[in-house]
Amino acid sequence: MELRMRRLLTWFVMLALFYVASGCEKMDNSLQKEVESVKNTPLLQNEEVASEEKKIKIGFSMDTLEEERWLRDRALFKSAVETLGAEVEILAANGDDALQVLQAETLISQGVDLLVVVPHNAEAAATIVKKAHLAGIKVLSYDRLIKNAKIDLYVSFDNERVGEMQAEAITKIVPKGKYVYIGGADTDNNAHLFKKGVFHVLQPLIDKGDITVVYDQWTKNWLPSNAYANMKEALIANGGKIDAVIAANDATAGMAIEALQEVGLAGKIPVAGQDAELAAAQRIVVGTQTMTVYKPIPTLAEEAARLAVAMARGEFIDTGRKVNNGKVEVPSVLLPPIAVNKSNMDETVISDGFHSKEDVYKGDKQ
Ligand code: BGC
């Protein structure tokens, strides 16, 4: 607007001078045309300048901030988006489906340019996608896949590989014996992928009769207290005769280890987890947990932020990889996870700066 005003003003000043100088009432033809053209200049040019200057706004709808990792995701995603010159509004739903939908609606009504969602419930979150699309907003599924909806992009880790890494590590130590599987929340697609990976490795050994899975349960809402109850149940049902435990993440592994501790089994049988949480890294160096799977969250957050902002700017995203979510082949980016045990702790999570050496070895008396 300002630019147009200035141009008009300049021309009127020039006109006035022209009139004074020429003393005539008639304007020269070409000059008149110029004046008309300036008067008729649409605001578009200025609007384009304004829209170029308008900051892209990303909405980030998170399921929970319960596990340590989600706090990292939140902080890293925010700073990555801001580094790209965009802004982000973040809401977390405390594991409540209805609240997550409500929060997503809030973000949509605030006029975000793109919605990034960590769904609490893979199926229920399809509603969010529909609502966003109705408002012309694209949706990126972050870490967890939204099922049965036309999502625009999925950025995560290779979650099946996470489960394979857990089972590979534990079967190396216990090639024969009784296994307990403490799964994640069955409403989370990742929990299914982790389990698929685990059983991909276990199944041939089960078929051979070397391994028996004596307990296999989901952990409702990923709650560590439910994992504790599951582990207790597994111990009671098997008279304490268990040879190995694979838990779907470090928070559930932590509580399973607490239940093992109560019967004197902590540190005696191998336990696998996932997330490379600080508490898990500490348990690994003291020997109560065998391994974890490290998923470099900074890479996930930065990659998701980069793609979200690019997509919001209308750029075409070519991922080269597709994942079927029950409705569409979703363009996907799946980052590689890293298996971590006592022997490679220093060159993985510590050298990456994910945790400090001081923090990890805090409880290690050796
Ligand atoms: C994530 C894990 C996390 C779990 C519980 C999964 O979808 O991939 O990293 O521990 O949810 O929040």
mmCIF file of C-alpha atoms and ligand atoms in Angstrom:
data_model
loop_
_atom_site.group_PDB
_atom_site.id
_atom_site.type_symbol
_atom_site.label_atom_id
_atom_site.label_comp_id
_atom_site.label_asym_id
_atom_site.label_seq_id
_atom_site.Cartn_x
_atom_site.Cartn_y
_atom_site.Cartn_z
ATOM 1 C CA MET A 1 0.000 0.000 0.000
ATOM 2 C CA GLU A 2 2.741 2.396 0.967
ATOM 3 C CA LEU A 3 4.622 1.840 -2.248
ATOM 4 C CA ARG A 4 1.557 2.579 -4.350
ATOM 5 C CA MET A 5 0.830 5.756 -2.417
ATOM 6 C CA ARG A 6 4.358 6.959 -2.896
ATOM 7 C CA ARG A 7 4.204 6.320 -6.636
ATOM 8 C CA LEU A 8 0.887 8.152 -6.942
ATOM 9 C CA LEU A 9 2.220 11.087 -4.959
ATOM 10 C CA THR A 10 5.327 11.322 -7.147
ATOM 11 C CA TRP A 11 3.180 11.396 -10.262
ATOM 12 C CA PHE A 12 0.842 14.051 -8.911
ATOM 13 C CA VAL A 13 3.808 16.230 -7.989
ATOM 14 C CA MET A 14 5.199 15.724 -11.505
ATOM 15 C CA LEU A 15 1.799 16.563 -12.995
ATOM 16 C CA ALA A 16 1.505 19.742 -10.996
ATOM 17 C CA LEU A 17 4.952 20.814 -12.175
ATOM 18 C CA PHE A 18 3.986 19.946 -15.741
ATOM 19 C CA TYR A 19 0.857 22.084 -15.538
ATOM 20 C CA VAL A 20 2.774 24.977 -14.058
ATOM 21 C CA ALA A 21 5.606 24.634 -16.573
ATOM 22 C CA SER A 22 3.433 24.288 -19.660
ATOM 23 C CA GLY A 23 0.642 26.559 -18.484
ATOM 24 C CA CYS A 24 -1.803 24.465 -20.403
ATOM 25 C CA GLU A 25 -4.927 22.631 -19.272
ATOM 26 C CA LYS A 26 -4.440 19.684 -21.534
ATOM 27 C CA MET A 27 -2.280 16.861 -20.548
ATOM 28 C CA ASP A 28 0.116 15.286 -22.980
ATOM 29 C CA ASN A 29 -1.318 11.981 -24.163
ATOM 30 C CA SER A 30 1.483 9.702 -23.104
ATOM 31 C CA LEU A 31 1.716 11.326 -19.690
ATOM 32 C CA GLN A 32 -2.002 10.851 -19.152
ATOM 33 C CA LYS A 33 -1.634 7.162 -19.964
ATOM 34 C CA GLU A 34 1.150 6.796 -17.415
ATOM 35 C CA VAL A 35 -0.925 8.492 -14.723
ATOM 36 C CA GLU A 36 -3.846 6.178 -15.475
ATOM 37 C CA SER A 37 -1.631 3.162 -15.356
ATOM 38 C CA VAL A 38 -0.274 4.139 -11.939
ATOM 39 C CA LYS A 39 -3.785 4.818 -10.644
ATOM 40 C CA ASN A 40 -4.906 1.449 -11.905
ATOM 41 C CA THR A 41 -1.931 -0.488 -10.608
ATOM 42 C CA PRO A 42 -3.535 -3.321 -8.719
ATOM 43 C CA LEU A 43 -2.511 -3.907 -5.131
ATOM 44 C CA LEU A 44 -1.244 -7.343 -6.202
ATOM 45 C CA GLN A 45 2.364 -6.248 -6.422
ATOM 46 C CA ASN A 46 2.255 -5.009 -2.865
ATOM 47 C CA GLU A 47 0.235 -8.018 -1.710
ATOM 48 C CA GLU A 48 2.887 -10.276 -3.173
ATOM 49 C CA VAL A 49 5.546 -8.466 -1.192
ATOM 50 C CA ALA A 50 3.406 -8.853 1.930
ATOM 51 C CA SER A 51 2.783 -12.554 1.429
ATOM 52 C CA GLU A 52 6.472 -13.163 0.781
ATOM 53 C CA GLU A 53 7.115 -11.535 4.108
ATOM 54 C CA LYS A 54 4.356 -13.480 5.894
ATOM 55 C CA LYS A 55 5.882 -16.061 8.205
ATOM 56 C CA ILE A 56 4.954 -19.676 7.631
ATOM 57 C CA LYS A 57 3.209 -21.030 10.711
ATOM 58 C CA ILE A 58 3.360 -24.727 11.561
ATOM 59 C CA GLY A 59 0.969 -26.368 14.029
ATOM 60 C CA PHE A 60 2.469 -29.243 16.052
ATOM 61 C CA SER A 61 -0.110 -31.485 17.708
ATOM 62 C CA MET A 62 1.564 -33.887 20.124
ATOM 63 C CA ASP A 63 0.071 -36.869 21.931
ATOM 64 C CA THR A 64 2.054 -36.613 25.130
ATOM 65 C CA LEU A 65 5.131 -35.216 26.830
ATOM 66 C CA GLU A 66 5.275 -38.209 29.177
ATOM 67 C CA GLU A 67 8.498 -39.850 27.970
ATOM 68 C CA GLU A 68 11.776 -37.943 28.075
ATOM 69 C CA ARG A 69 12.076 -38.076 24.288
ATOM 70 C CA TRP A 70 8.953 -36.016 23.572
ATOM 71 C CA LEU A 71 10.356 -33.030 25.454
ATOM 72 C CA ARG A 72 13.375 -33.243 23.202
ATOM 73 C CA ASP A 73 11.179 -33.587 20.106
ATOM 74 C CA ARG A 74 9.242 -30.508 21.127
ATOM 75 C CA ALA A 75 12.289 -28.326 21.794
ATOM 76 C CA LEU A 76 14.256 -29.507 18.761
ATOM 77 C CA PHE A 77 11.334 -29.240 16.356
ATOM 78 C CA LYS A 78 10.597 -25.700 17.561
ATOM 79 C CA SER A 79 14.161 -24.530 17.134
ATOM 80 C CA ALA A 80 14.490 -26.236 13.729
ATOM 81 C CA VAL A 81 11.315 -24.548 12.455
ATOM 82 C CA GLU A 82 12.461 -21.163 13.772
ATOM 83 C CA THR A 83 15.894 -21.563 12.200
ATOM 84 C CA LEU A 84 14.077 -21.986 8.886
ATOM 85 C CA GLY A 85 12.420 -18.595 9.403
ATOM 86 C CA ALA A 86 9.000 -20.022 10.238
ATOM 87 C CA GLU A 87 7.081 -20.194 13.501
ATOM 88 C CA VAL A 88 5.355 -23.017 15.343
ATOM 89 C CA GLU A 89 2.470 -23.400 17.773
ATOM 90 C CA ILE A 90 2.676 -26.577 19.875
ATOM 91 C CA LEU A 91 -0.079 -28.314 21.849
ATOM 92 C CA ALA A 92 0.124 -31.649 23.699
ATOM 93 C CA ALA A 93 -2.931 -33.736 24.566
ATOM 94 C CA ASN A 94 -1.863 -35.885 27.552
ATOM 95 C CA GLY A 95 -2.872 -39.082 25.807
ATOM 96 C CA ASP A 96 -6.459 -37.928 25.320
ATOM 97 C CA ASP A 97 -7.908 -38.552 21.838
ATOM 98 C CA ALA A 98 -10.768 -36.070 22.144
ATOM 99 C CA LEU A 99 -8.426 -33.382 23.443
ATOM 100 C CA GLN A 100 -5.991 -33.999 20.609
ATOM 101 C CA VAL A 101 -8.750 -33.492 18.036
ATOM 102 C CA LEU A 102 -9.857 -30.323 19.833
ATOM 103 C CA GLN A 103 -6.314 -28.979 19.933
ATOM 104 C CA ALA A 104 -5.825 -29.753 16.254
ATOM 105 C CA GLU A 105 -9.044 -27.832 15.515
ATOM 106 C CA THR A 106 -7.657 -24.893 17.485
ATOM 107 C CA LEU A 107 -4.468 -24.942 15.421
ATOM 108 C CA ILE A 108 -6.490 -25.160 12.204
ATOM 109 C CA SER A 109 -8.673 -22.227 13.224
ATOM 110 C CA GLN A 110 -5.559 -20.220 14.090
ATOM 111 C CA GLY A 111 -4.718 -20.505 10.402
ATOM 112 C CA VAL A 112 -1.572 -22.618 10.538
ATOM 113 C CA ASP A 113 -0.098 -23.330 7.111
ATOM 114 C CA LEU A 114 0.611 -26.988 7.860
ATOM 115 C CA LEU A 115 -0.157 -29.445 10.628
ATOM 116 C CA VAL A 116 2.391 -31.872 12.095
ATOM 117 C CA VAL A 117 0.806 -34.604 14.223
ATOM 118 C CA VAL A 118 2.112 -37.225 16.652
ATOM 119 C CA PRO A 119 -1.112 -39.198 17.008
ATOM 120 C CA HIS A 120 -2.126 -40.722 20.315
ATOM 121 C CA ASN A 121 -4.409 -43.082 18.462
ATOM 122 C CA ALA A 122 -3.450 -44.083 14.921
ATOM 123 C CA GLU A 123 -7.070 -44.532 13.794
ATOM 124 C CA ALA A 124 -8.797 -41.747 15.749
ATOM 125 C CA ALA A 125 -6.362 -39.171 14.365
ATOM 126 C CA ALA A 126 -7.832 -39.693 10.866
ATOM 127 C CA THR A 127 -10.468 -37.134 11.937
ATOM 128 C CA ILE A 128 -7.728 -34.537 12.339
ATOM 129 C CA VAL A 129 -6.519 -35.164 8.798
ATOM 130 C CA LYS A 130 -10.028 -34.756 7.374
ATOM 131 C CA LYS A 131 -10.559 -31.480 9.222
ATOM 132 C CA ALA A 132 -7.180 -30.111 8.181
ATOM 133 C CA HIS A 133 -7.723 -31.032 4.546
ATOM 134 C CA LEU A 134 -11.142 -29.386 4.551
ATOM 135 C CA ALA A 135 -9.348 -26.202 5.580
ATOM 136 C CA GLY A 136 -6.750 -26.717 2.829
ATOM 137 C CA ILE A 137 -3.996 -27.646 5.302
ATOM 138 C CA LYS A 138 -1.605 -30.522 4.646
ATOM 139 C CA VAL A 139 -0.684 -33.013 7.374
ATOM 140 C CA LEU A 140 2.673 -34.548 8.258
ATOM 141 C CA SER A 141 2.582 -37.623 10.501
ATOM 142 C CA TYR A 142 5.502 -37.334 12.942
ATOM 143 C CA ASP A 143 7.166 -40.464 14.357
ATOM 144 C CA ARG A 144 3.830 -42.333 14.491
ATOM 145 C CA LEU A 145 1.764 -43.149 11.437
ATOM 146 C CA ILE A 146 -1.855 -41.965 11.194
ATOM 147 C CA LYS A 147 -3.814 -44.851 9.712
ATOM 148 C CA ASN A 148 -6.638 -44.842 7.178
ATOM 149 C CA ALA A 149 -6.343 -41.191 6.224
ATOM 150 C CA LYS A 150 -4.888 -39.344 3.264
ATOM 151 C CA ILE A 151 -1.883 -37.946 5.091
ATOM 152 C CA ASP A 152 0.610 -36.036 2.996
ATOM 153 C CA LEU A 153 3.907 -37.144 4.532
ATOM 154 C CA TYR A 154 5.258 -39.509 7.201
ATOM 155 C CA VAL A 155 8.615 -38.907 8.873
ATOM 156 C CA SER A 156 9.853 -41.459 11.387
ATOM 157 C CA PHE A 157 12.457 -44.122 12.075
ATOM 158 C CA ASP A 158 12.496 -47.619 10.676
ATOM 159 C CA ASN A 159 10.389 -48.921 13.542
ATOM 160 C CA GLU A 160 10.326 -52.543 12.453
ATOM 161 C CA ARG A 161 14.108 -52.438 12.506
ATOM 162 C CA VAL A 162 13.917 -51.189 16.137
ATOM 163 C CA GLY A 163 12.181 -54.433 17.150
ATOM 164 C CA GLU A 164 14.605 -56.548 15.113
ATOM 165 C CA MET A 165 17.567 -54.905 16.819
ATOM 166 C CA GLN A 166 16.106 -55.652 20.245
ATOM 167 C CA ALA A 167 15.491 -59.316 19.447
ATOM 168 C CA GLU A 168 18.850 -59.741 17.696
ATOM 169 C CA ALA A 169 20.663 -58.445 20.777
ATOM 170 C CA ILE A 170 18.720 -60.595 23.251
ATOM 171 C CA THR A 171 18.731 -63.842 21.242
ATOM 172 C CA LYS A 172 22.525 -63.555 21.015
ATOM 173 C CA ILE A 173 22.642 -63.770 24.805
ATOM 174 C CA VAL A 174 19.699 -66.151 25.282
ATOM 175 C CA PRO A 175 19.346 -68.316 22.157
ATOM 176 C CA LYS A 176 17.093 -70.747 24.002
ATOM 177 C CA GLY A 177 14.611 -70.087 26.782
ATOM 178 C CA LYS A 178 11.462 -68.413 28.017
ATOM 179 C CA TYR A 179 10.789 -64.912 26.730
ATOM 180 C CA VAL A 180 8.467 -62.176 27.981
ATOM 181 C CA TYR A 181 7.296 -59.521 25.550
ATOM 182 C CA ILE A 182 6.054 -56.270 27.085
ATOM 183 C CA GLY A 183 4.483 -54.449 24.148
ATOM 184 C CA GLY A 184 3.593 -50.792 23.699
ATOM 185 C CA ALA A 185 0.130 -49.233 23.387
ATOM 186 C CA ASP A 186 -1.880 -51.154 20.836
ATOM 187 C CA THR A 187 -3.455 -47.872 19.672
ATOM 188 C CA ASP A 188 -0.010 -46.750 18.451
ATOM 189 C CA ASN A 189 1.006 -48.081 15.044
ATOM 190 C CA ASN A 190 4.647 -48.020 16.149
ATOM 191 C CA ALA A 191 3.894 -50.559 18.872
ATOM 192 C CA HIS A 192 2.753 -52.962 16.150
ATOM 193 C CA LEU A 193 5.850 -52.314 14.061
ATOM 194 C CA PHE A 194 8.185 -52.838 17.036
ATOM 195 C CA LYS A 195 6.452 -56.129 17.808
ATOM 196 C CA LYS A 196 6.541 -57.211 14.161
ATOM 197 C CA GLY A 197 10.301 -56.641 14.128
ATOM 198 C CA VAL A 198 10.800 -58.596 17.357
ATOM 199 C CA PHE A 199 8.795 -61.577 16.159
ATOM 200 C CA HIS A 200 10.464 -61.481 12.767
ATOM 201 C CA VAL A 201 13.653 -62.483 14.587
ATOM 202 C CA LEU A 202 12.050 -64.714 17.249
ATOM 203 C CA GLN A 203 9.723 -66.732 15.012
ATOM 204 C CA PRO A 204 12.302 -69.082 13.457
ATOM 205 C CA LEU A 205 13.605 -69.832 16.972
ATOM 206 C CA ILE A 206 10.062 -70.348 18.252
ATOM 207 C CA ASP A 207 9.416 -72.704 15.324
ATOM 208 C CA LYS A 208 12.580 -74.653 16.159
ATOM 209 C CA GLY A 209 11.354 -75.005 19.728
ATOM 210 C CA ASP A 210 14.332 -73.066 21.137
ATOM 211 C CA ILE A 211 12.331 -70.108 22.368
ATOM 212 C CA THR A 212 8.928 -69.982 24.031
ATOM 213 C CA VAL A 213 7.154 -66.684 24.477
ATOM 214 C CA VAL A 214 5.526 -67.257 27.849
ATOM 215 C CA TYR A 215 3.952 -63.811 28.133
ATOM 216 C CA ASP A 216 2.985 -61.274 25.476
ATOM 217 C CA GLN A 217 0.865 -58.234 26.347
ATOM 218 C CA TRP A 218 0.325 -54.673 25.169
ATOM 219 C CA THR A 219 0.918 -51.867 27.674
ATOM 220 C CA LYS A 220 -2.200 -49.731 27.714
ATOM 221 C CA ASN A 221 -1.357 -46.120 26.842
ATOM 222 C CA TRP A 222 2.368 -46.905 27.152
ATOM 223 C CA LEU A 223 1.984 -46.340 30.897
ATOM 224 C CA PRO A 224 4.991 -47.628 32.873
ATOM 225 C CA SER A 225 2.665 -48.577 35.749
ATOM 226 C CA ASN A 226 0.823 -50.921 33.373
ATOM 227 C CA ALA A 227 4.153 -52.408 32.268
ATOM 228 C CA TYR A 228 4.991 -53.053 35.906
ATOM 229 C CA ALA A 229 1.669 -54.848 36.411
ATOM 230 C CA ASN A 230 2.304 -56.884 33.241
ATOM 231 C CA MET A 231 5.766 -57.921 34.368
ATOM 232 C CA LYS A 232 4.438 -58.935 37.794
ATOM 233 C CA GLU A 233 1.765 -60.994 36.098
ATOM 234 C CA ALA A 234 4.349 -62.662 33.852
ATOM 235 C CA LEU A 235 6.531 -63.545 36.831
ATOM 236 C CA ILE A 236 3.649 -64.987 38.821
ATOM 237 C CA ALA A 237 2.265 -66.951 35.867
ATOM 238 C CA ASN A 238 5.675 -68.534 35.286
ATOM 239 C CA GLY A 239 6.781 -69.052 38.858
ATOM 240 C CA GLY A 240 9.628 -66.560 38.266
ATOM 241 C CA LYS A 241 11.127 -68.839 35.592
ATOM 242 C CA ILE A 242 11.854 -66.341 32.863
ATOM 243 C CA ASP A 243 15.032 -66.079 30.798
ATOM 244 C CA ALA A 244 14.677 -62.805 28.888
ATOM 245 C CA VAL A 245 12.506 -59.702 28.571
ATOM 246 C CA ILE A 246 11.940 -57.467 25.566
ATOM 247 C CA ALA A 247 10.074 -54.263 26.410
ATOM 248 C CA ALA A 248 8.773 -51.893 23.745
ATOM 249 C CA ASN A 249 10.517 -48.824 25.191
ATOM 250 C CA ASP A 250 12.793 -47.735 28.002
ATOM 251 C CA ALA A 251 10.005 -46.450 30.236
ATOM 252 C CA THR A 252 8.264 -49.846 30.181
ATOM 253 C CA ALA A 253 11.633 -51.637 30.473
ATOM 254 C CA GLY A 254 12.394 -49.541 33.576
ATOM 255 C CA MET A 255 9.278 -50.705 35.363
ATOM 256 C CA ALA A 256 9.738 -54.285 34.204
ATOM 257 C CA ILE A 257 13.210 -54.139 35.757
ATOM 258 C CA GLU A 258 11.700 -52.842 38.971
ATOM 259 C CA ALA A 259 9.407 -55.882 39.082
ATOM 260 C CA LEU A 260 12.420 -58.124 38.360
ATOM 261 C CA GLN A 261 14.336 -56.405 41.156
ATOM 262 C CA GLU A 262 11.652 -57.370 43.645
ATOM 263 C CA VAL A 263 12.260 -61.061 42.921
ATOM 264 C CA GLY A 264 16.043 -60.748 42.711
ATOM 265 C CA LEU A 265 16.209 -61.092 38.921
ATOM 266 C CA ALA A 266 17.351 -57.594 37.944
ATOM 267 C CA GLY A 267 20.732 -57.820 36.216
ATOM 268 C CA LYS A 268 20.422 -61.638 36.057
ATOM 269 C CA ILE A 269 18.335 -61.866 32.908
ATOM 270 C CA PRO A 270 18.673 -59.637 29.816
ATOM 271 C CA VAL A 271 16.189 -56.830 29.221
ATOM 272 C CA ALA A 272 15.847 -54.754 26.037
ATOM 273 C CA GLY A 273 14.263 -51.325 25.707
ATOM 274 C CA GLN A 274 14.228 -48.442 23.279
ATOM 275 C CA ASP A 275 14.670 -44.622 23.172
ATOM 276 C CA ALA A 276 18.120 -44.303 24.802
ATOM 277 C CA GLU A 277 16.554 -42.472 27.743
ATOM 278 C CA LEU A 278 19.075 -41.282 30.307
ATOM 279 C CA ALA A 279 17.739 -43.667 32.974
ATOM 280 C CA ALA A 280 18.081 -46.563 30.520
ATOM 281 C CA ALA A 281 21.628 -45.582 29.570
ATOM 282 C CA GLN A 282 22.444 -45.508 33.294
ATOM 283 C CA ARG A 283 20.870 -48.940 33.801
ATOM 284 C CA ILE A 284 22.889 -50.279 30.881
ATOM 285 C CA VAL A 285 26.224 -49.169 32.303
ATOM 286 C CA VAL A 286 25.382 -50.659 35.711
ATOM 287 C CA GLY A 287 24.041 -53.837 34.104
ATOM 288 C CA THR A 288 20.312 -54.040 34.924
ATOM 289 C CA GLN A 289 19.294 -53.332 31.316
ATOM 290 C CA THR A 290 21.081 -55.004 28.411
ATOM 291 C CA MET A 291 20.417 -52.718 25.494
ATOM 292 C CA THR A 292 18.367 -49.868 24.148
ATOM 293 C CA VAL A 293 17.705 -48.580 20.655
ATOM 294 C CA TYR A 294 18.913 -45.063 20.050
ATOM 295 C CA LYS A 295 16.854 -42.992 17.647
ATOM 296 C CA PRO A 296 18.650 -39.665 17.039
ATOM 297 C CA ILE A 297 15.788 -37.274 17.762
ATOM 298 C CA PRO A 298 17.642 -34.179 16.452
ATOM 299 C CA THR A 299 17.760 -35.761 12.985
ATOM 300 C CA LEU A 300 14.051 -36.603 13.103
ATOM 301 C CA ALA A 301 13.040 -33.148 14.334
ATOM 302 C CA GLU A 302 15.223 -31.308 11.820
ATOM 303 C CA GLU A 303 14.157 -33.458 8.883
ATOM 304 C CA ALA A 304 10.473 -33.138 9.795
ATOM 305 C CA ALA A 305 10.808 -29.368 10.260
ATOM 306 C CA ARG A 306 12.604 -28.956 6.929
ATOM 307 C CA LEU A 307 9.973 -30.969 5.064
ATOM 308 C CA ALA A 308 7.059 -29.339 6.902
ATOM 309 C CA VAL A 309 8.214 -25.817 6.063
ATOM 310 C CA ALA A 310 9.002 -26.758 2.447
ATOM 311 C CA MET A 311 5.569 -28.358 2.053
ATOM 312 C CA ALA A 312 3.893 -25.326 3.650
ATOM 313 C CA ARG A 313 5.675 -23.162 1.056
ATOM 314 C CA GLY A 314 4.080 -25.302 -1.611
ATOM 315 C CA GLU A 315 7.229 -27.169 -2.619
ATOM 316 C CA PHE A 316 6.950 -30.655 -4.039
ATOM 317 C CA ILE A 317 8.376 -33.311 -1.718
ATOM 318 C CA ASP A 318 9.849 -36.397 -3.323
ATOM 319 C CA THR A 319 10.772 -38.946 -0.646
ATOM 320 C CA GLY A 320 11.264 -41.927 -2.923
ATOM 321 C CA ARG A 321 9.772 -44.203 -0.255
ATOM 322 C CA LYS A 322 6.112 -45.056 0.405
ATOM 323 C CA VAL A 323 4.333 -46.658 3.367
ATOM 324 C CA ASN A 324 0.788 -47.982 3.080
ATOM 325 C CA ASN A 325 -1.415 -46.675 5.909
ATOM 326 C CA GLY A 326 -4.517 -48.650 4.947
ATOM 327 C CA LYS A 327 -5.855 -45.898 2.731
ATOM 328 C CA VAL A 328 -2.989 -44.467 0.668
ATOM 329 C CA GLU A 329 0.665 -44.977 -0.150
ATOM 330 C CA VAL A 330 2.142 -42.270 2.040
ATOM 331 C CA PRO A 331 5.390 -40.591 0.918
ATOM 332 C CA SER A 332 7.730 -41.445 3.793
ATOM 333 C CA VAL A 333 11.126 -40.820 5.302
ATOM 334 C CA LEU A 334 12.318 -43.590 7.648
ATOM 335 C CA LEU A 335 15.554 -42.866 9.492
ATOM 336 C CA PRO A 336 17.867 -45.649 10.696
ATOM 337 C CA PRO A 337 17.892 -46.560 14.418
ATOM 338 C CA ILE A 338 21.071 -47.609 16.271
ATOM 339 C CA ALA A 339 21.409 -50.519 18.734
ATOM 340 C CA VAL A 340 23.209 -49.468 21.913
ATOM 341 C CA ASN A 341 24.711 -51.565 24.687
ATOM 342 C CA LYS A 342 27.422 -51.079 27.269
ATOM 343 C CA SER A 343 30.217 -51.512 24.742
ATOM 344 C CA ASN A 344 29.160 -48.827 22.241
ATOM 345 C CA MET A 345 27.518 -46.354 24.642
ATOM 346 C CA ASP A 346 30.433 -43.914 24.378
ATOM 347 C CA GLU A 347 30.663 -43.836 20.600
ATOM 348 C CA THR A 348 26.898 -43.474 20.084
ATOM 349 C CA VAL A 349 24.699 -41.533 22.500
ATOM 350 C CA ILE A 350 27.610 -39.917 24.323
ATOM 351 C CA SER A 351 29.707 -38.865 21.345
ATOM 352 C CA ASP A 352 26.527 -37.550 19.682
ATOM 353 C CA GLY A 353 25.942 -35.377 22.756
ATOM 354 C CA PHE A 354 22.550 -37.049 23.316
ATOM 355 C CA HIS A 355 23.625 -37.562 26.942
ATOM 356 C CA SER A 356 26.763 -36.442 28.733
ATOM 357 C CA LYS A 357 29.287 -39.031 29.866
ATOM 358 C CA GLU A 358 29.026 -37.634 33.373
ATOM 359 C CA ASP A 359 25.244 -38.189 33.473
ATOM 360 C CA VAL A 360 25.363 -41.688 32.006
ATOM 361 C CA TYR A 361 28.051 -42.950 34.380
ATOM 362 C CA LYS A 362 26.671 -41.166 37.435
ATOM 363 C CA GLY A 363 25.427 -44.333 39.125
ATOM 364 C CA ASP A 364 28.306 -46.540 37.962
ATOM 365 C CA LYS A 365 30.489 -47.327 40.989
ATOM 366 C CA GLN A 366 33.195 -49.249 39.057
HETATM 367 C C1 BGC B 1 7.699 -43.920 20.077
HETATM 368 C C2 BGC B 1 8.627 -44.287 21.185
HETATM 369 C C3 BGC B 1 7.994 -43.900 22.518
HETATM 370 C C4 BGC B 1 6.567 -44.442 22.617
HETATM 371 C C5 BGC B 1 5.844 -43.968 23.855
HETATM 372 C C6 BGC B 1 6.354 -44.564 20.285
HETATM 373 O O1 BGC B 1 5.487 -44.281 19.255
HETATM 374 O O2 BGC B 1 8.261 -44.286 18.831
HETATM 375 O O3 BGC B 1 9.859 -43.647 21.014
HETATM 376 O O4 BGC B 1 8.723 -44.391 23.584
HETATM 377 O O5 BGC B 1 5.821 -44.073 21.496
HETATM 378 O O6 BGC B 1 5.640 -42.625 23.838
#
